[in-house]
Coordinates of C-alpha atoms in Angstrom, one line a residue:
Chain G
X142 CA -24.3 29.3 -7.5
X143 CA -25.8 29.7 -11.0
X144 CA -24.4 27.3 -13.4
X145 CA -24.3 28.4 -17.1
X146 CA -22.5 26.9 -19.9
X147 CA -21.0 30.1 -21.8
X148 CA -20.5 27.6 -24.7
X149 CA -24.0 26.9 -25.0
X150 CA -25.8 27.4 -28.6
X151 CA -28.0 25.3 -30.4
X152 CA -24.9 25.2 -33.5
X153 CA -22.3 23.8 -30.5
X154 CA -24.8 21.2 -29.1
X155 CA -26.3 20.3 -32.5
X156 CA -23.0 19.2 -33.5
X157 CA -22.9 16.6 -30.8
X158 CA -24.0 13.1 -31.2
X159 CA -26.6 11.6 -28.8
X160 CA -23.8 9.9 -26.3
X161 CA -22.3 13.0 -25.9
X162 CA -25.6 14.8 -25.2
X163 CA -26.1 11.9 -22.9
X164 CA -23.1 12.2 -21.1
X165 CA -23.5 16.0 -20.7
X166 CA -26.7 15.0 -18.9
X167 CA -24.7 13.6 -15.9
X168 CA -23.5 17.3 -15.6
X169 CA -27.2 18.3 -15.4
X170 CA -26.6 20.1 -19.0
X171 CA -30.4 21.6 -19.5
X172 CA -28.9 22.8 -23.1
X173 CA -27.7 19.2 -23.9
X174 CA -31.1 17.8 -22.6
X175 CA -33.1 20.6 -25.0
X176 CA -31.3 19.3 -27.9
X177 CA -32.2 15.5 -27.1
X178 CA -35.6 16.7 -26.9
X179 CA -35.6 18.8 -30.2
X180 CA -34.2 15.8 -31.4
X181 CA -36.3 13.1 -30.4
X182 CA -39.2 14.7 -28.9
X183 CA -41.3 14.0 -32.1
X184 CA -40.3 10.2 -32.3
X185 CA -41.1 9.5 -28.7
X186 CA -44.6 11.4 -29.3
X187 CA -45.3 9.6 -32.2
X188 CA -44.4 6.1 -30.7
X189 CA -46.7 6.9 -27.6
X190 CA -49.5 8.2 -29.7
X191 CA -49.1 4.9 -31.8
X192 CA -49.5 2.7 -28.9
X193 CA -51.9 4.5 -26.3
X194 CA -53.8 6.1 -29.1
X195 CA -55.0 9.1 -27.0
X196 CA -52.9 12.5 -27.2
X197 CA -53.4 13.2 -23.4
X198 CA -51.8 10.3 -22.5
X199 CA -49.1 10.3 -24.9
X200 CA -48.2 14.0 -23.6
X201 CA -48.0 12.3 -20.4
X202 CA -45.7 9.5 -21.3
X203 CA -43.5 11.7 -23.3
X204 CA -43.1 13.6 -20.1
X205 CA -42.5 10.9 -18.0
X206 CA -39.8 9.3 -20.2
X207 CA -37.7 12.5 -21.0
X208 CA -37.9 13.2 -17.0
X209 CA -36.6 9.7 -16.4
X210 CA -33.8 10.4 -18.8
X211 CA -32.8 13.6 -17.3
X212 CA -32.9 11.9 -13.7
X213 CA -31.6 8.8 -14.5
X214 CA -28.9 9.4 -17.7
X215 CA -27.3 6.3 -16.6
X216 CA -30.0 4.1 -17.7
X217 CA -28.9 4.3 -21.3
X218 CA -26.0 2.1 -21.7
X219 CA -24.1 3.1 -25.1
X220 CA -22.7 -0.1 -25.8
X221 CA -26.0 -1.8 -25.9
X222 CA -27.2 -0.2 -29.0
X223 CA -28.2 3.1 -30.5
X224 CA -29.8 5.6 -28.5
X225 CA -33.0 6.2 -30.6
X226 CA -33.6 2.5 -30.8
X227 CA -33.2 2.3 -26.9
X228 CA -35.4 5.5 -26.5
X229 CA -38.2 4.1 -28.7
X230 CA -38.0 0.4 -27.2
X231 CA -38.3 2.3 -23.6
X232 CA -41.3 4.5 -24.8
X233 CA -43.1 1.2 -26.4
X234 CA -42.4 -0.8 -23.3
X235 CA -43.8 2.0 -21.0
X236 CA -46.7 2.8 -23.1
X237 CA -47.8 -0.9 -23.4
X238 CA -47.5 -0.9 -19.5
X239 CA -49.8 2.0 -19.3
X240 CA -52.6 0.4 -21.9
X241 CA -52.4 -3.0 -20.0
X242 CA -52.7 -1.0 -16.8
X243 CA -55.7 0.9 -18.1
X244 CA -57.1 -2.3 -19.4
X245 CA -57.1 -3.7 -16.1
X246 CA -59.0 -0.6 -14.6
X247 CA -61.3 0.1 -17.6
X248 CA -62.4 -1.6 -20.6
X249 CA -59.8 -1.2 -23.3
X250 CA -61.2 -0.8 -26.4
X251 CA -58.8 -2.4 -29.2
X252 CA -58.5 -1.0 -32.6
X253 CA -60.1 -3.0 -35.4
X254 CA -57.9 -4.5 -37.9
X255 CA -59.2 -2.0 -40.6
X256 CA -58.2 0.6 -38.2
X257 CA -54.9 -1.0 -37.8
X258 CA -54.4 -0.7 -41.5
X259 CA -55.5 3.0 -41.9
X260 CA -52.4 4.2 -40.5
X261 CA -49.3 2.2 -41.9
X262 CA -46.3 4.2 -42.0
X263 CA -45.4 6.0 -44.8
X264 CA -41.6 7.2 -46.1
X265 CA -43.4 10.2 -47.7
X266 CA -44.4 11.4 -44.1
X267 CA -40.4 11.7 -43.1
X268 CA -40.1 14.6 -40.7
X269 CA -37.3 16.7 -41.6
X270 CA -36.3 17.2 -38.2
X271 CA -35.2 13.7 -38.3
X272 CA -31.3 12.9 -38.6
X273 CA -30.0 11.6 -42.1
X274 CA -28.8 8.6 -40.2
X275 CA -32.3 8.0 -38.7
X276 CA -34.2 8.7 -41.9
X277 CA -32.0 6.1 -43.7
X278 CA -32.5 3.4 -40.9
X279 CA -36.4 4.4 -41.1
X280 CA -36.2 3.6 -44.7
X281 CA -34.4 0.3 -44.2
X282 CA -37.0 -1.1 -41.9
X283 CA -40.1 -0.1 -44.0
X284 CA -38.6 -1.8 -46.5
X285 CA -38.2 -4.7 -44.6
X286 CA -41.7 -4.7 -43.5
X287 CA -42.9 -4.0 -46.8
X288 CA -41.3 -7.6 -47.7
X289 CA -43.3 -9.5 -45.3
X290 CA -46.9 -10.8 -46.3
X291 CA -49.6 -8.4 -44.8
X292 CA -51.1 -10.9 -42.6
X293 CA -47.6 -11.3 -40.8
X294 CA -47.1 -7.9 -40.7
X295 CA -50.3 -6.8 -39.1
X296 CA -49.8 -9.3 -36.3
X297 CA -46.4 -8.3 -35.6
X298 CA -47.6 -4.6 -35.6
X299 CA -50.9 -5.6 -33.3
X300 CA -48.4 -7.5 -30.9
X301 CA -45.6 -4.6 -30.8
X302 CA -47.6 -1.4 -31.0
X303 CA -50.9 -2.4 -29.5
X304 CA -49.2 -4.7 -26.6
X305 CA -51.3 -7.6 -27.2
X306 CA -50.7 -11.2 -26.5
X307 CA -50.9 -13.7 -28.8
X308 CA -54.2 -15.0 -27.4
X309 CA -55.5 -11.7 -27.6
X310 CA -54.8 -11.1 -31.5
X311 CA -56.4 -14.5 -32.0
X312 CA -59.5 -13.6 -30.4
X313 CA -59.4 -10.0 -32.1
X314 CA -58.7 -11.4 -35.9
X315 CA -60.4 -14.5 -35.4
X316 CA -57.8 -16.8 -36.3
X317 CA -56.6 -19.8 -34.6
X318 CA -53.8 -19.4 -32.0
X319 CA -51.7 -21.6 -33.9
X320 CA -51.9 -19.5 -37.0
X321 CA -50.8 -16.5 -35.1
X322 CA -47.7 -18.0 -33.7
X323 CA -46.8 -19.1 -36.8
X324 CA -47.0 -15.9 -38.6
X325 CA -45.3 -14.3 -35.6
X326 CA -42.4 -16.7 -36.0
X327 CA -41.9 -16.4 -39.9
X328 CA -42.5 -12.7 -40.1
X329 CA -39.9 -11.6 -37.4
X330 CA -37.5 -14.5 -39.1
X331 CA -37.8 -12.6 -42.4
X332 CA -37.2 -9.1 -40.5
X333 CA -34.1 -10.3 -38.7
X334 CA -32.7 -11.6 -41.9
X335 CA -33.7 -8.4 -43.7
X336 CA -32.4 -6.1 -41.0
X337 CA -29.1 -8.2 -40.3
X338 CA -26.7 -5.2 -41.1
X339 CA -28.6 -2.9 -38.8
X340 CA -28.7 -5.4 -36.0
X341 CA -24.9 -5.8 -36.2
X342 CA -24.4 -1.9 -35.8
X343 CA -26.9 -2.0 -32.7
X344 CA -24.5 -4.5 -31.1
X345 CA -21.4 -3.0 -32.0
Chain A
X282 CA -38.6 -25.8 -21.9
X283 CA -36.0 -27.2 -24.1
X284 CA -34.2 -25.3 -26.8
X285 CA -37.1 -26.2 -29.7
X286 CA -39.8 -24.8 -27.3
X287 CA -37.8 -21.5 -26.9
X288 CA -37.3 -21.2 -30.5
X289 CA -41.2 -21.1 -31.2
X290 CA -41.6 -18.6 -28.6
X291 CA -39.0 -16.2 -28.5
X292 CA -40.2 -13.8 -31.5
X293 CA -43.4 -13.6 -29.8
X294 CA -41.7 -12.9 -26.2
X295 CA -39.4 -10.2 -27.8
X296 CA -42.7 -8.5 -29.1
X297 CA -44.1 -8.7 -25.7
X298 CA -47.1 -10.7 -27.0
X299 CA -45.8 -14.5 -25.1
X300 CA -48.2 -15.7 -22.4
X301 CA -47.0 -15.1 -19.1
X302 CA -46.5 -18.8 -18.3
X303 CA -44.4 -19.1 -21.6
X304 CA -42.1 -16.1 -20.9
X305 CA -41.2 -17.7 -17.4
X306 CA -40.1 -20.9 -18.8
X307 CA -38.0 -19.1 -21.5
X308 CA -36.6 -16.9 -18.8
X309 CA -35.3 -19.7 -17.2
X310 CA -33.9 -21.4 -20.0
X311 CA -32.0 -18.3 -21.6
X312 CA -30.4 -18.1 -18.1
X313 CA -28.5 -21.4 -18.9
X314 CA -28.3 -21.7 -22.5
X315 CA -26.0 -19.1 -24.3
X316 CA -27.0 -20.0 -27.9
X317 CA -30.8 -19.2 -27.3
X318 CA -29.9 -15.9 -25.3
X319 CA -28.3 -14.7 -28.3
X320 CA -31.2 -15.7 -30.4
X321 CA -33.4 -14.0 -27.9
X322 CA -31.1 -11.1 -27.9
X323 CA -31.4 -10.7 -31.7
X324 CA -35.0 -11.2 -31.6
X325 CA -35.3 -8.4 -29.1
X326 CA -33.3 -5.9 -31.2
X327 CA -35.3 -6.8 -34.2
X328 CA -38.5 -5.7 -32.4
X329 CA -36.6 -2.7 -30.9
X330 CA -36.4 -1.1 -34.5
X331 CA -39.9 -1.7 -35.3
X332 CA -40.7 1.6 -33.5
X333 CA -38.2 3.6 -36.0
X334 CA -40.6 2.5 -38.6
X335 CA -43.2 5.1 -37.5
X336 CA -43.7 8.3 -39.3
X337 CA -42.6 11.1 -36.8
X338 CA -45.1 13.6 -36.0
X339 CA -43.8 17.0 -34.2
X340 CA -44.9 16.8 -30.2
X341 CA -46.9 19.7 -29.2
X342 CA -45.3 23.0 -28.1
X343 CA -46.4 23.4 -24.7
X344 CA -45.5 19.9 -24.0
X345 CA -41.8 21.0 -24.6
X346 CA -42.2 23.8 -22.3
X347 CA -44.0 22.0 -19.8
X348 CA -40.9 19.4 -19.9
X349 CA -38.6 22.0 -19.7
X350 CA -39.9 23.6 -17.0
X351 CA -40.0 20.5 -14.8
X352 CA -36.2 20.3 -15.8
X353 CA -35.4 23.8 -14.8
X354 CA -36.9 23.3 -11.3
X355 CA -34.5 20.2 -10.7
X356 CA -31.8 20.8 -8.2
X357 CA -28.3 20.9 -9.2
X358 CA -26.9 18.2 -7.2
X359 CA -29.3 15.6 -6.0
X360 CA -28.2 12.7 -8.2
X361 CA -25.2 13.3 -9.8
X362 CA -22.9 12.4 -6.8
X363 CA -24.2 8.7 -6.5
X364 CA -24.0 8.3 -9.9
X365 CA -20.3 9.1 -10.2
X366 CA -19.2 7.5 -7.3
X367 CA -19.1 3.8 -8.3
X368 CA -17.1 5.1 -11.6
X369 CA -14.6 6.5 -9.3
X370 CA -14.0 3.8 -7.1
X371 CA -13.0 1.7 -10.4
X372 CA -10.9 4.3 -11.6
X373 CA -9.0 5.1 -8.6
X374 CA -5.8 2.5 -8.9
X375 CA -5.3 3.5 -12.5
X376 CA -5.3 7.4 -11.6
X377 CA -3.1 6.9 -8.4
X378 CA -0.4 5.3 -10.8
X379 CA -1.1 8.0 -13.2
X380 CA -0.4 10.6 -10.8
X381 CA 2.6 9.0 -9.1
X382 CA 4.3 8.7 -12.5
X383 CA 3.4 12.3 -13.3
X384 CA 4.7 13.7 -10.3
X385 CA 7.8 11.9 -10.3
X386 CA 8.4 12.5 -13.9
X387 CA 7.9 16.3 -12.9
X388 CA 10.3 16.0 -10.2
X389 CA 13.0 14.3 -12.2
X390 CA 12.3 17.1 -14.7
X391 CA 12.9 19.8 -12.0
X392 CA 16.4 17.9 -10.9
X393 CA 17.6 17.9 -14.2
X394 CA 16.9 21.7 -14.9
X395 CA 18.2 22.6 -11.3
X396 CA 21.6 20.9 -12.3
X397 CA 21.7 22.5 -15.7
X398 CA 21.2 26.1 -14.3
X399 CA 23.7 25.6 -11.3
X400 CA 27.2 27.4 -12.1
X401 CA 25.5 29.8 -14.9
X402 CA 25.7 33.2 -14.8
X403 CA 24.1 35.8 -12.3
X404 CA 21.2 36.7 -15.1
X405 CA 19.9 33.2 -14.6
X406 CA 19.6 33.2 -10.7
X407 CA 16.1 34.5 -10.9
X408 CA 15.0 31.4 -12.9
X409 CA 17.0 29.1 -10.2
X410 CA 15.0 30.6 -7.7
X411 CA 11.6 30.1 -9.7
X412 CA 12.7 26.2 -10.6
X413 CA 13.8 25.5 -6.7
X414 CA 10.2 26.7 -5.9
X415 CA 8.6 24.4 -8.4
X416 CA 10.9 21.6 -7.2
X417 CA 9.9 22.1 -3.7
X418 CA 6.2 22.1 -4.8
X419 CA 6.8 19.2 -6.4
X420 CA 8.3 17.7 -3.1
X421 CA 5.0 18.8 -1.3
X422 CA 3.1 17.0 -4.1
X423 CA 5.0 13.5 -3.6
X424 CA 4.8 13.9 0.2
X425 CA 0.9 14.2 -0.3
X426 CA 1.1 11.2 -2.4
X427 CA 3.3 9.2 0.0
X428 CA 1.4 10.2 3.1
X429 CA -0.3 7.4 4.8
X430 CA -3.8 8.9 4.8
X431 CA -3.3 10.1 1.1
X432 CA -6.9 10.0 -0.9
X433 CA -7.5 10.5 -4.5
X434 CA -10.5 10.7 -6.8
X435 CA -10.1 10.8 -10.7
X436 CA -11.5 13.9 -12.0
X437 CA -13.5 13.2 -15.5
X438 CA -14.1 15.1 -18.3
X439 CA -17.6 16.3 -19.3
X440 CA -17.3 15.4 -22.9
X441 CA -16.9 11.8 -23.8
X442 CA -14.6 12.8 -26.7
X443 CA -12.2 14.8 -24.3
X444 CA -8.8 12.8 -24.1
X445 CA -8.4 14.8 -20.6
X446 CA -7.6 13.1 -17.6
X447 CA -7.2 14.4 -13.8
X448 CA -7.1 13.6 -10.5
X449 CA -7.5 15.3 -7.1
X450 CA -4.9 14.1 -4.1
X451 CA -5.3 15.1 -0.7
X452 CA -3.8 14.1 2.5
X453 CA -4.8 15.5 6.0
X454 CA -1.8 14.6 7.5
X455 CA 0.3 17.1 5.4
X456 CA -2.8 19.7 4.9
X457 CA -2.1 19.6 1.2
X458 CA -4.1 18.8 -1.8
X459 CA -3.2 18.7 -5.4
X460 CA -5.1 18.7 -8.5
X461 CA -3.5 17.3 -11.8
X462 CA -5.2 17.7 -15.2
X463 CA -3.3 16.3 -18.4
X464 CA -4.5 16.4 -22.0
X465 CA -6.5 19.4 -21.7
X466 CA -7.4 21.1 -25.0
X467 CA -5.5 24.4 -25.5
X468 CA -7.6 27.5 -24.2
X469 CA -8.4 30.6 -26.5
X470 CA -6.6 33.7 -25.3
X471 CA -7.6 35.5 -22.9
X472 CA -9.1 32.4 -20.5
X473 CA -7.6 30.0 -18.3
X474 CA -8.9 26.9 -16.2
X475 CA -9.9 27.7 -12.9
X476 CA -10.6 24.7 -10.4
X477 CA -13.3 24.8 -7.7
X478 CA -14.1 23.2 -4.6
X479 CA -18.1 23.1 -4.1
X480 CA -19.9 22.7 -0.8
X481 CA -23.6 22.6 -1.6
X482 CA -24.4 25.4 -3.9
X483 CA -21.2 27.5 -2.8
X484 CA -18.0 27.4 -4.7
X485 CA -14.7 28.2 -3.5
X486 CA -11.6 28.7 -6.1
X487 CA -8.7 26.5 -6.0
X488 CA -6.8 28.6 -8.4
X489 CA -6.3 29.0 -12.0
X490 CA -4.0 27.6 -14.9
X491 CA -3.0 28.2 -18.2
X492 CA -2.0 25.1 -19.6
X493 CA 1.3 24.0 -20.6
X494 CA 1.6 20.9 -23.2
X495 CA -2.1 20.3 -21.8
X496 CA -0.6 20.0 -18.2
X497 CA -2.2 21.6 -15.4
X498 CA -1.5 21.4 -11.6
X499 CA -3.3 23.2 -8.5
X500 CA -1.8 23.0 -4.9
X501 CA -4.6 23.4 -2.1
X502 CA -3.8 24.4 1.1
X503 CA -6.7 22.5 3.0
X504 CA -6.8 24.8 5.9
X505 CA -8.8 27.0 4.0
X506 CA -11.4 24.5 3.9
X507 CA -13.6 24.2 7.0
X508 CA -15.2 20.8 5.7
X509 CA -14.4 18.6 3.2
X510 CA -15.8 19.6 -0.3
X511 CA -18.5 18.0 -2.1
X512 CA -17.0 17.9 -5.2
X513 CA -14.2 19.3 -7.3
X514 CA -14.9 21.2 -10.7
X515 CA -13.1 22.7 -13.2
X516 CA -14.2 25.4 -15.8
X517 CA -12.8 27.8 -18.2
X518 CA -12.7 31.4 -16.9
X519 CA -11.2 34.8 -18.1
X520 CA -7.7 34.7 -17.6
X521 CA -7.0 35.6 -13.9
X522 CA -10.1 33.7 -12.8
X523 CA -13.5 34.3 -11.8
X524 CA -15.3 35.2 -8.0
X525 CA -17.8 32.1 -9.1
X526 CA -17.9 29.4 -11.6
X527 CA -19.3 31.2 -14.6
X528 CA -19.0 28.3 -17.0
X529 CA -20.2 24.5 -17.2
X530 CA -17.7 22.0 -15.7
X531 CA -15.3 20.8 -18.0
X532 CA -14.2 18.2 -15.4
X533 CA -16.0 17.2 -12.4
X534 CA -15.9 14.9 -9.6
X535 CA -17.6 14.2 -6.5
X536 CA -15.2 13.7 -3.3
X537 CA -16.5 11.3 -0.8
X538 CA -13.6 11.3 2.0
X539 CA -12.8 8.1 3.7
X540 CA -12.8 7.8 7.5
X541 CA -9.5 7.8 8.7
X542 CA -9.0 4.8 11.4

């Protein structure tokens, strides 16, 4: 029995929101999946690339994450937050697991702080495929990040995007462990305050 | 670990930077402390937003094709039914009440219409006969609902924005099954809703319906099925129906037959 959605067209699916598309995955709707990929494939790839720093591994991560979504759409629970946030969070966690696993197997070469500084996010790089909502959200997050001291931002990014522990960051930067802990705490507190409206939305 | 100690490490924990031993202490504490659990929740949501700060690059085209090929090679069934079943169990009592009210209301409506029609002139006799037939069907439906072995599953819409609801009721004792659909979206001219029972990769039609006020009802003679179906689905087909489903499911339910004692 060949199943085909006669209403399927980019126009129709492009008008559906993320939750509706995810709901359609319960019916194994390939067009809905394709639309989700078109919408977020770049975001997942960029997040993966930022964490694993290897294009081939990043591609494997993207494939694994999207196939997991296809096989288990129930793993996303809309009440817990926006799809994009959930998706990037899943991506980041999976990629950190991967580099930690590789670190155990091979000698992992952590990027230097200078290298870290070379690729700060910039609003001028906005991808036109991003939804307006996501672009607005990104601008808010970038503004919040820009408002915290560079030392705190660097440590937060090393923790989140490199999957480094506080001790590893301390070793890498040659800073006392207590300083690293304090900078993480202060930086995150400022981010939380600045992103309060976003957090309320996420917790709707 | 107390609240103060947790406050000092929860941001690191949310970023995945806490040491393993610290993480274990925090997890034990937040299991019993709602305030710290809420703080941790906020910290985790803040951390999750960080990934959205990244500039977004296009993924390679060959990756899209690779993933789409993998998806296309996945089977249709596989995991859909187990996913839906827990939801079905939760919704059963509500659907049973809905269906009961719908059938009794329908029967009352038919009784009233019958009374109004009796005594009218001979030109209305044909209509009387049709209403009689509908009333008989309503009685059959009632018999299915009231049968001791009556079973039912709710039929859910594919779109979360759809207000449509449905249920499939059946009874082996009466040999009858009934599908109810309400709040169905209006159809374009030339199309109709068609109900299907699926058996593996095969599907048999359970009839077509052009909705009246968003309501559809299909009666099914269970004797035409040699085995219980895997699922019931509703698709939109050309008026008069199709030989097999050509559209995607607009409503769907996995059917799990309860063993009779």
